[in-house]
GROMACS .gro file of C-alpha atoms in nm:
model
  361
    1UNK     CA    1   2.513  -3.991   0.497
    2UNK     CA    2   2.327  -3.847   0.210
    3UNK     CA    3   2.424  -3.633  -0.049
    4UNK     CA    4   2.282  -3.335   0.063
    5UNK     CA    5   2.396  -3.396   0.405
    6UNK     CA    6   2.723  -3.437   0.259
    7UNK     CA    7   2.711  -3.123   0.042
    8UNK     CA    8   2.567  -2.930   0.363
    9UNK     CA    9   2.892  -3.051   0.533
   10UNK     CA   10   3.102  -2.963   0.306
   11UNK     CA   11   2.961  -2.594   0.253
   12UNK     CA   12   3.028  -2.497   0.617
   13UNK     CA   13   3.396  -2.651   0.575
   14UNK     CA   14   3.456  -2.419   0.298
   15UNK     CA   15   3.302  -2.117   0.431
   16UNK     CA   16   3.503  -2.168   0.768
   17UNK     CA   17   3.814  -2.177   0.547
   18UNK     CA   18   3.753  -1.877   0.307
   19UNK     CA   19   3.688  -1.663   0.648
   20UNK     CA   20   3.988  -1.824   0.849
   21UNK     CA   21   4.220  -1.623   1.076
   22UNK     CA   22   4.470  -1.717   1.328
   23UNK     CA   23   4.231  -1.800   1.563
   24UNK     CA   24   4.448  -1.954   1.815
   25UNK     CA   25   4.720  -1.683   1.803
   26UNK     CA   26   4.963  -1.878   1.728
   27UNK     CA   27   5.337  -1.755   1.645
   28UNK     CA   28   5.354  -1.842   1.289
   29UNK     CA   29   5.753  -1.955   1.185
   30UNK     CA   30   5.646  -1.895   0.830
   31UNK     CA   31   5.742  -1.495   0.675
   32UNK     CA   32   5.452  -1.546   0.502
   33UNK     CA   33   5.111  -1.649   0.683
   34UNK     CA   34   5.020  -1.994   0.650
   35UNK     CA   35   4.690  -1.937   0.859
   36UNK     CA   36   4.501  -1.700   0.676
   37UNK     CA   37   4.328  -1.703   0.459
   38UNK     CA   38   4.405  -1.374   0.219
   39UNK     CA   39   4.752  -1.412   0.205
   40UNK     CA   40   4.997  -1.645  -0.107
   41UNK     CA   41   5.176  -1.942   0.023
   42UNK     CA   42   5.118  -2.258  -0.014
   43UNK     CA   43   4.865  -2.341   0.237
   44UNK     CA   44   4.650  -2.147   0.056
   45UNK     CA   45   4.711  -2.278  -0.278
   46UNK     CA   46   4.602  -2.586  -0.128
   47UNK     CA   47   4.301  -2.466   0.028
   48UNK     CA   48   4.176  -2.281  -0.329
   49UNK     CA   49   4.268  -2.630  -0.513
   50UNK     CA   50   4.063  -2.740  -0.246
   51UNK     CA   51   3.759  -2.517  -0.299
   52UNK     CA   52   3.787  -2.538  -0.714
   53UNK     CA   53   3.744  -2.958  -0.674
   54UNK     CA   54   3.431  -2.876  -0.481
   55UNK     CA   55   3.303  -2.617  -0.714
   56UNK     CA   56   3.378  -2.853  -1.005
   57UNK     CA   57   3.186  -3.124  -0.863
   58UNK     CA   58   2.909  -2.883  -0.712
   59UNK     CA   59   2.874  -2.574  -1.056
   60UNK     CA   60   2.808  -2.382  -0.757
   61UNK     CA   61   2.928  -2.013  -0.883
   62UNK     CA   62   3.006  -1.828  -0.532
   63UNK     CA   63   3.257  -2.042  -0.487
   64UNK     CA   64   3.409  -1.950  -0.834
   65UNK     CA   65   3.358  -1.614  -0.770
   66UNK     CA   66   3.528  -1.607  -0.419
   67UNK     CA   67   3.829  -1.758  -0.604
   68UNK     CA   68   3.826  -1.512  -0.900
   69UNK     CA   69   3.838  -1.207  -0.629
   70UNK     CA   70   4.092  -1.397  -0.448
   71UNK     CA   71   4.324  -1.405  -0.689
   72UNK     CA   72   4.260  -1.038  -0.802
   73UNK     CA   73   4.325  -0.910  -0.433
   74UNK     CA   74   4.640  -1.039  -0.442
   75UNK     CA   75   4.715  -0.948  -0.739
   76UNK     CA   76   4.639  -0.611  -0.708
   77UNK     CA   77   4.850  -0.640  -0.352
   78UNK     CA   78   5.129  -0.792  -0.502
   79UNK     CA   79   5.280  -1.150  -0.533
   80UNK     CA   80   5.582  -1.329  -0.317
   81UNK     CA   81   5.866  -1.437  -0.458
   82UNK     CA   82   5.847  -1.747  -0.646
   83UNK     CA   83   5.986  -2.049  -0.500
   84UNK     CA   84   5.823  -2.437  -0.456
   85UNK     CA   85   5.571  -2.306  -0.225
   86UNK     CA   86   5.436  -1.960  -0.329
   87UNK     CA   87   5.334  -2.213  -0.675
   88UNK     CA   88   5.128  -2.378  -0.546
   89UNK     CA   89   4.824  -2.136  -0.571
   90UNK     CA   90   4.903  -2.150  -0.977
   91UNK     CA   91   4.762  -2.498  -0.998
   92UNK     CA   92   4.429  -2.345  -0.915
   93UNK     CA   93   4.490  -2.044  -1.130
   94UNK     CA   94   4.542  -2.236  -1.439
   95UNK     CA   95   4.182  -2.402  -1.423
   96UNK     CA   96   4.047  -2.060  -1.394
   97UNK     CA   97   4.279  -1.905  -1.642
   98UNK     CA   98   4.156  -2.202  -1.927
   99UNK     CA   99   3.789  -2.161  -1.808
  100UNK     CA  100   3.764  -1.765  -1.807
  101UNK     CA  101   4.014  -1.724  -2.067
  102UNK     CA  102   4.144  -1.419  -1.900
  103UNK     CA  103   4.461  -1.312  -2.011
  104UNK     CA  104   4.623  -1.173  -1.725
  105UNK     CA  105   4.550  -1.567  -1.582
  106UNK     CA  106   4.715  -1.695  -1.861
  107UNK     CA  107   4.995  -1.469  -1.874
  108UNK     CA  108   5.083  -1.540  -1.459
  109UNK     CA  109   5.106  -1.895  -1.549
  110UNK     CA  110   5.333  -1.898  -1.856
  111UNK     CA  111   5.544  -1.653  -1.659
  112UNK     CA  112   5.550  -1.879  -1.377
  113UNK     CA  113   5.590  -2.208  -1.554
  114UNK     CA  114   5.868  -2.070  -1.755
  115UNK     CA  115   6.066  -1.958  -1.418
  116UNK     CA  116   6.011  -2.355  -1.284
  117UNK     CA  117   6.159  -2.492  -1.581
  118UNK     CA  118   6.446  -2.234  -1.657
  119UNK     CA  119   6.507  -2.094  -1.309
  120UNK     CA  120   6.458  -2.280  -1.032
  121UNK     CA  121   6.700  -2.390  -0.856
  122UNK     CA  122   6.802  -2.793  -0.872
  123UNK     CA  123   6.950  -3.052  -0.718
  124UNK     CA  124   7.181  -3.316  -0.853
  125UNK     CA  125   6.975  -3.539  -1.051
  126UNK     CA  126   6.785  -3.244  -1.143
  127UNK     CA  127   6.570  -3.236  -0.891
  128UNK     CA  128   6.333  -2.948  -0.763
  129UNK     CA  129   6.540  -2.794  -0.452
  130UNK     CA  130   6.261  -2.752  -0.179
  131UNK     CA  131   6.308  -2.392  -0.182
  132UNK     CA  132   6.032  -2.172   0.073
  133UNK     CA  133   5.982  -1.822   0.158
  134UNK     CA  134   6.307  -1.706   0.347
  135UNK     CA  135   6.508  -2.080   0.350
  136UNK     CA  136   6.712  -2.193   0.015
  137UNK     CA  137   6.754  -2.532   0.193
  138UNK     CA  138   7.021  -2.641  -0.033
  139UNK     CA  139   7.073  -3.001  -0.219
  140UNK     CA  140   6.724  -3.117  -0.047
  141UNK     CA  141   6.442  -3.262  -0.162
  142UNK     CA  142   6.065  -3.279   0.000
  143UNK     CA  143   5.751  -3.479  -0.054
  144UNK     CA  144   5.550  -3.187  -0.009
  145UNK     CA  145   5.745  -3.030  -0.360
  146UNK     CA  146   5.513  -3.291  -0.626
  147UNK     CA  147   5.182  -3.156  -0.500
  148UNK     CA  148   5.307  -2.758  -0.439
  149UNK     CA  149   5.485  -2.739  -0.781
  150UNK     CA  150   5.497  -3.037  -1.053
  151UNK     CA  151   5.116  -3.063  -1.055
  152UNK     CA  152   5.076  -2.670  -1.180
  153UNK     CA  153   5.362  -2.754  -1.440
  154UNK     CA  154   5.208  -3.087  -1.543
  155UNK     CA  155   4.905  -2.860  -1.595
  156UNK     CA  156   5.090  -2.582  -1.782
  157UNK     CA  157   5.214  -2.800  -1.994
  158UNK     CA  158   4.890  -2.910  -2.095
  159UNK     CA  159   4.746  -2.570  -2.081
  160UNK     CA  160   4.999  -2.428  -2.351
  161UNK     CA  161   5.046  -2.739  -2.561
  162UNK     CA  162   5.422  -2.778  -2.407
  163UNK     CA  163   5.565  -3.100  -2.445
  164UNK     CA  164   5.902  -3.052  -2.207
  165UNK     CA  165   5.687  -2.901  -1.905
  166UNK     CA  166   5.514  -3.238  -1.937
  167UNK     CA  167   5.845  -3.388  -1.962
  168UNK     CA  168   6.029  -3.251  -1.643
  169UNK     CA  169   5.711  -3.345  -1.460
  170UNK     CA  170   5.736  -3.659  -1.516
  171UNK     CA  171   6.093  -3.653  -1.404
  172UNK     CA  172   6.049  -3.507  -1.092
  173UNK     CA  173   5.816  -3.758  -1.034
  174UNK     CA  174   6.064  -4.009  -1.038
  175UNK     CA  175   6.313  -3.851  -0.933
  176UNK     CA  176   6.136  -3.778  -0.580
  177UNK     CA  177   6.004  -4.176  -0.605
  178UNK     CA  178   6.404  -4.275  -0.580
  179UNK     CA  179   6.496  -4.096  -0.347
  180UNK     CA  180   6.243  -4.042  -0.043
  181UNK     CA  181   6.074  -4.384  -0.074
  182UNK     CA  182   6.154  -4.609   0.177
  183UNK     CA  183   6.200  -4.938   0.079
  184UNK     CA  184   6.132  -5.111   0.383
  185UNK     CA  185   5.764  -4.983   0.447
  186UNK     CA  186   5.665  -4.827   0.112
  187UNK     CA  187   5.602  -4.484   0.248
  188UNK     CA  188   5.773  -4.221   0.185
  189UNK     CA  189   6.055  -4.011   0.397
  190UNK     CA  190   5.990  -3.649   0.468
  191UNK     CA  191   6.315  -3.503   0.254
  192UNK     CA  192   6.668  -3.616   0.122
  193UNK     CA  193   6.957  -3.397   0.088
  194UNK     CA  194   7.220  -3.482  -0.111
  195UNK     CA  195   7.451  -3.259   0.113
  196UNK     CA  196   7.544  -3.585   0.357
  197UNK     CA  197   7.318  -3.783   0.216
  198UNK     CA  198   7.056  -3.866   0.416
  199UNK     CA  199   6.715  -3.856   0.519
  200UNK     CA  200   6.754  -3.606   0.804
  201UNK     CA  201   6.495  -3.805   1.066
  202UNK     CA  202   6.397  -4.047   0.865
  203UNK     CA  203   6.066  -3.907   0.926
  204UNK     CA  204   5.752  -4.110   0.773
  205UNK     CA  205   5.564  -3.813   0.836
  206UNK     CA  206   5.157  -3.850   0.754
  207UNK     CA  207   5.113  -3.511   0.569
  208UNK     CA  208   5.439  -3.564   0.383
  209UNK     CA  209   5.278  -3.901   0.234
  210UNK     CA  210   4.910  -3.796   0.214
  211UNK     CA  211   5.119  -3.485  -0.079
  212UNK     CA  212   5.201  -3.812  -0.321
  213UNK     CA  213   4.845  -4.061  -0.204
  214UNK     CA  214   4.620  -3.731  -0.310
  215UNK     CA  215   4.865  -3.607  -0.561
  216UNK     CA  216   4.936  -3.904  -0.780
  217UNK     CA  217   4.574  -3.919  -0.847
  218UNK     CA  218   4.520  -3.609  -0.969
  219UNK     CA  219   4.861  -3.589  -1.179
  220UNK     CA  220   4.721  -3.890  -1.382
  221UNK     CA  221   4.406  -3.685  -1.448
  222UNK     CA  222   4.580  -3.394  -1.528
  223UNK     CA  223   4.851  -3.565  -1.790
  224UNK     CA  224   4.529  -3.796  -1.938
  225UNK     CA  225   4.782  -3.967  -2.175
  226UNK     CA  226   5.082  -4.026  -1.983
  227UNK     CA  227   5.300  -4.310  -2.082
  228UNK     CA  228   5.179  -4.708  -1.944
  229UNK     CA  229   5.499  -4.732  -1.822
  230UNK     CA  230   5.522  -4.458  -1.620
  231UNK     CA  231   5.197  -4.445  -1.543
  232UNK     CA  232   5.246  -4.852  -1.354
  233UNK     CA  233   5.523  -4.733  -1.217
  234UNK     CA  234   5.391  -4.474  -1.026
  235UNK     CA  235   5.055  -4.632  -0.920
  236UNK     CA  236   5.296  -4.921  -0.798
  237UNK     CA  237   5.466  -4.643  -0.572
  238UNK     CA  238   5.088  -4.578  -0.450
  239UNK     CA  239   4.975  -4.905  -0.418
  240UNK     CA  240   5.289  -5.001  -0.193
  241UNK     CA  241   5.213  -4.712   0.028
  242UNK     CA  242   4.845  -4.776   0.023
  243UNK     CA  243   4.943  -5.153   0.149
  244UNK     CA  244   5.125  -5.011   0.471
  245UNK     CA  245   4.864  -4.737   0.513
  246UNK     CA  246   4.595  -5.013   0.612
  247UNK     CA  247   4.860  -5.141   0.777
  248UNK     CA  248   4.915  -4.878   1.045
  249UNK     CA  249   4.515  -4.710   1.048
  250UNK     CA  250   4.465  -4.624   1.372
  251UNK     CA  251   4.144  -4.833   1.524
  252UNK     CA  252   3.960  -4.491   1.501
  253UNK     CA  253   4.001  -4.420   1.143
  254UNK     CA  254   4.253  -4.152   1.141
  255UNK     CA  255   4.650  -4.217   1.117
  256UNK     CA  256   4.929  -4.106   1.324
  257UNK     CA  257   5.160  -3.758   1.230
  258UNK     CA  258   5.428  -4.004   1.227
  259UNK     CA  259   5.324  -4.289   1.096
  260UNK     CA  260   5.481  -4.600   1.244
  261UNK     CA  261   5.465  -4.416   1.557
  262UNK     CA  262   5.144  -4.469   1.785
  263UNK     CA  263   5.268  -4.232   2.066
  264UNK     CA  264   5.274  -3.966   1.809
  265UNK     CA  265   4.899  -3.803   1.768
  266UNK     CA  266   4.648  -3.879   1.567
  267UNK     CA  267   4.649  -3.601   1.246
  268UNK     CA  268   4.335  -3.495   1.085
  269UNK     CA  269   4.486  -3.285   0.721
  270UNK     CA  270   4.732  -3.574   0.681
  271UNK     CA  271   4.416  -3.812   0.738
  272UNK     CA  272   4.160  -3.625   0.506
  273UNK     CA  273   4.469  -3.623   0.222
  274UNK     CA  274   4.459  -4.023   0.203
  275UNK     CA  275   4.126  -4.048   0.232
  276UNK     CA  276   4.082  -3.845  -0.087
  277UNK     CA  277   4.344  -4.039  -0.272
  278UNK     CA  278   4.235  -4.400  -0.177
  279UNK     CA  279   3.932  -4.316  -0.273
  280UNK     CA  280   3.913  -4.190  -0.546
  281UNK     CA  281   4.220  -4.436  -0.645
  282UNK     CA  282   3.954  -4.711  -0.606
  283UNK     CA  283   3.690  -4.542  -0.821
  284UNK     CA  284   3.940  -4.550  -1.060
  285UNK     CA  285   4.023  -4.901  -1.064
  286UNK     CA  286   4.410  -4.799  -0.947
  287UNK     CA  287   4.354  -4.988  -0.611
  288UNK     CA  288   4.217  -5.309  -0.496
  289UNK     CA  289   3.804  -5.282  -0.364
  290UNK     CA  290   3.913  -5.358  -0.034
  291UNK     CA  291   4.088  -5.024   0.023
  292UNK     CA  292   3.722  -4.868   0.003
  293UNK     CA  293   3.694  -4.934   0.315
  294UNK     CA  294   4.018  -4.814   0.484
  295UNK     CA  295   3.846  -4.529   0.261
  296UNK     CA  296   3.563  -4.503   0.473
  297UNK     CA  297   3.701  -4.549   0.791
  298UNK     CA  298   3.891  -4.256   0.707
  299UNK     CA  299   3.665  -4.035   0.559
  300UNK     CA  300   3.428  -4.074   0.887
  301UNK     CA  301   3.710  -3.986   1.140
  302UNK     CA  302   3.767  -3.694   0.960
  303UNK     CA  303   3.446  -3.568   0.949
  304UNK     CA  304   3.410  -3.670   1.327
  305UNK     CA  305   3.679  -3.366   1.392
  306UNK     CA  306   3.429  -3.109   1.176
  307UNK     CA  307   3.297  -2.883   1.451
  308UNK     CA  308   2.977  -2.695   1.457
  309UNK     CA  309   3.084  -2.427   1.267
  310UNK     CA  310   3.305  -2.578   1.006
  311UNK     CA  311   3.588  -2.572   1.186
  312UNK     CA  312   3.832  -2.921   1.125
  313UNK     CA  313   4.039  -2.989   1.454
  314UNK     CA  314   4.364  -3.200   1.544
  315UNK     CA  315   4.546  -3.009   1.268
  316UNK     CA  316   4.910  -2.970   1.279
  317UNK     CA  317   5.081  -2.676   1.182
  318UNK     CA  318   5.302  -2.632   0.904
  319UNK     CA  319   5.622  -2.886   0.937
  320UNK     CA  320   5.932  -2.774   0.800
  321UNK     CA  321   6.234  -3.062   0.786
  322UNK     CA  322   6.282  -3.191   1.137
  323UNK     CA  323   6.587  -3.304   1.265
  324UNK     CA  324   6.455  -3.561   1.492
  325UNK     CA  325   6.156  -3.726   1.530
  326UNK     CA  326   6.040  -3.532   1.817
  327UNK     CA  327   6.057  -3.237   1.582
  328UNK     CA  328   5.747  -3.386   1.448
  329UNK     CA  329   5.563  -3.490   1.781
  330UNK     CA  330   5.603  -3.124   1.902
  331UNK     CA  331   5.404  -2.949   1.634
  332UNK     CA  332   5.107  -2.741   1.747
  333UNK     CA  333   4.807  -2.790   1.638
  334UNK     CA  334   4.577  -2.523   1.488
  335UNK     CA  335   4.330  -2.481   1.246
  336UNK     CA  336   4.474  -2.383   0.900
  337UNK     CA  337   4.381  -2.349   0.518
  338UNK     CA  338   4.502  -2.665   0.403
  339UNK     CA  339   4.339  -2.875   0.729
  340UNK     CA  340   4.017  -2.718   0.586
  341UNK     CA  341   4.094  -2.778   0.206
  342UNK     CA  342   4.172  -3.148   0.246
  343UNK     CA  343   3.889  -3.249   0.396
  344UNK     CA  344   3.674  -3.064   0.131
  345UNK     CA  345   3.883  -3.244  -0.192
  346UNK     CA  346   3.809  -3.566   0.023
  347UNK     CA  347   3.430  -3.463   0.065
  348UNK     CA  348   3.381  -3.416  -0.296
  349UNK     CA  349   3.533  -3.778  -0.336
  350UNK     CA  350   3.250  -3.882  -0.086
  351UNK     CA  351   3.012  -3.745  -0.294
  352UNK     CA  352   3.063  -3.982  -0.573
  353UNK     CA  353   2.967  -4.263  -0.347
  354UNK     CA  354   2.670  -4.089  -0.345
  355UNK     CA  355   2.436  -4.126  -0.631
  356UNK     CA  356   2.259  -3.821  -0.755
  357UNK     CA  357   1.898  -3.863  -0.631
  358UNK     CA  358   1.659  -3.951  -0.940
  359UNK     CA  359   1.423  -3.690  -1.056
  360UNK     CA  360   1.062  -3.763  -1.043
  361UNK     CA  361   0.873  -3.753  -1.382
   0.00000   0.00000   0.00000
């Protein structure tokens, strides 16, 4: 593929998303609307972190713009509570907020950031409790919590010169490396909670890992200086779960929603979210050459699922912590934000394989 077959590609993904509706009718579990498009939860956030990559890579403006006047509509509307998953669409407001230099950007994050560090609750350890729109879920801890929330502190921190935001992210970092990494595999378990102790299913859920593969990535870029220690430590965590990754890669690309379970289907989000990391992990130097090609495989089994009008199929819905493994096997699938968004960050990534065509003199 070319690059401008690429970018074509990638322009009808994003329009599908910033137009998406519950197509499917689905009954969402969610209070909040995971599906479309115009409401604040976390899918979203994803989907507009998705959509600012591509702009970023692209300078094309009407994509800026369509975030701008997202963010504006529901402002204007009104914003959810604040918990682990309504932050997530902060991460993408903070790279607005420092390019426009609006204030009312700036002032949402500080506000925000400052409720993460002095309000939210914790677990022991002083962890980020996974709390969501209408559950507290108590004394547990989620891989999904390091992309949703500690990347928009990390970025806070940055944004307003603040040392201890940078801090706690790096904490929470670790602290969700001790406890939801399995030891056995090097992936990661869905959640821990420290009421019982336990990982609930013992889950090694594919969206649940693709949150640390496509978030570590971006958390280095975002903290630029971060500590060599630290900074091994957590690309060893990547590099372990990388290793098993290539291990279990379906022969079609894609992997499965469970991972070390080929009955369970094959997921396309969960997919498009390791493709980007790998990746761009390899451009980087962070993993071996030879993962360019689990890459690859990926990245074309994704964009197999990209139908004719930008729509990205074999998408599960949202997956709150299951309780058994065939929690996991029964979710729906349905096109959503973030099935849209991950494929675009992991187009943009594709685009770098792509040299910029040479202009004639």
């Amino acid at each position: 593929m070319d690059r401008n077959t690429i970018c074509a590609l990638t322009d009808k993904v994003a329009a599908r998303m910033q137009h998406l509706g519950n197509v499917t009718g689905l009954q969402e579990e969610c209070p909040i609307s995971i599906i479309r498009m115009d409401t604040w939860e976390w899918a979203q956030g994803v989907g507009l972190y998705g959509l600012y990559a591509y702009y970023r890579e692209t300078g094309k403006t009407e994509i800026r713009d369509f975030l701008i006047a997202w963010f504006e509509d529901n402002i204007r509307r009104g914003l959810p509570e604040k918990n682990v998953n309504t932050m997530c669409p902060m991460l993408t407001l903070s790279f607005l907020a420092a390019e426009t230099g609006r204030e009312d950007f700036l002032s949402l994050c500080r506000e925000w950031a400052q409720w993460v560090m002095e309000e939210m609750p914790r677990t022991e350890d002083r962890g980020l409790q996974h709390v969501v729109s209408g559950a507290a879920n108590d004394g547990q801890l989620w891989d999904d919590t390091l992309f949703m929330t500690v990347l928009f502190l990390a970025r806070a921190g940055k944004l307003f010169g603040r040392e201890d935001y940078l801090a706690e992210s790096v904490r929470q970092f670790l602290v969700h490396i001790k406890y939801l990494t399995d030891r056995k595999t090097g992936l990661w378990f869905h959640g821990w909670t420290f009421q019982g102790h336990h990982h609930f299913a013992e889950a090694l859920w594919a969206r649940g890992n693709c949150w640390y593969t496509a978030g570590v990535v971006d958390y280095l870029d975002i903290v630029e200086d971060l500590d060599a220690g630290v900074k091994w430590f957590l690309l060893d965590a990547l590099k372990a779960q990388a290793a098993a990754l290539e291990r279990l890669q379906h022969e079609g690309g894609m992997w499965h929603t469970l991972l070390d379970d080929p009955d369970s289907y094959v997921e396309t989000s969960g997919t498009a979210g390791f493709a980007y990391g790998i990746l761009k992990a390899v451009r980087l130097g962070y993993l071996e050459p030879r993962f360019l090609t689990v890459g690859k495989k990926a990245a074309l089994a994704v964009i197999q699922e990209i139908g004719e009008d930008g729509t990205v199929g074999q998408v599960s819905y949202g997956t709150g912590m299951g309780a058994t493994l065939d929690d996991y096997r029964r979710i729906p699938l349905c096109p959503m934000t973030y099935g849209q968004a991950l494929p675009v960050l992991m187009l943009t990534e594709v685009l770098k394989l792509e040299p910029e065509p040479k202009q004639q003199v």
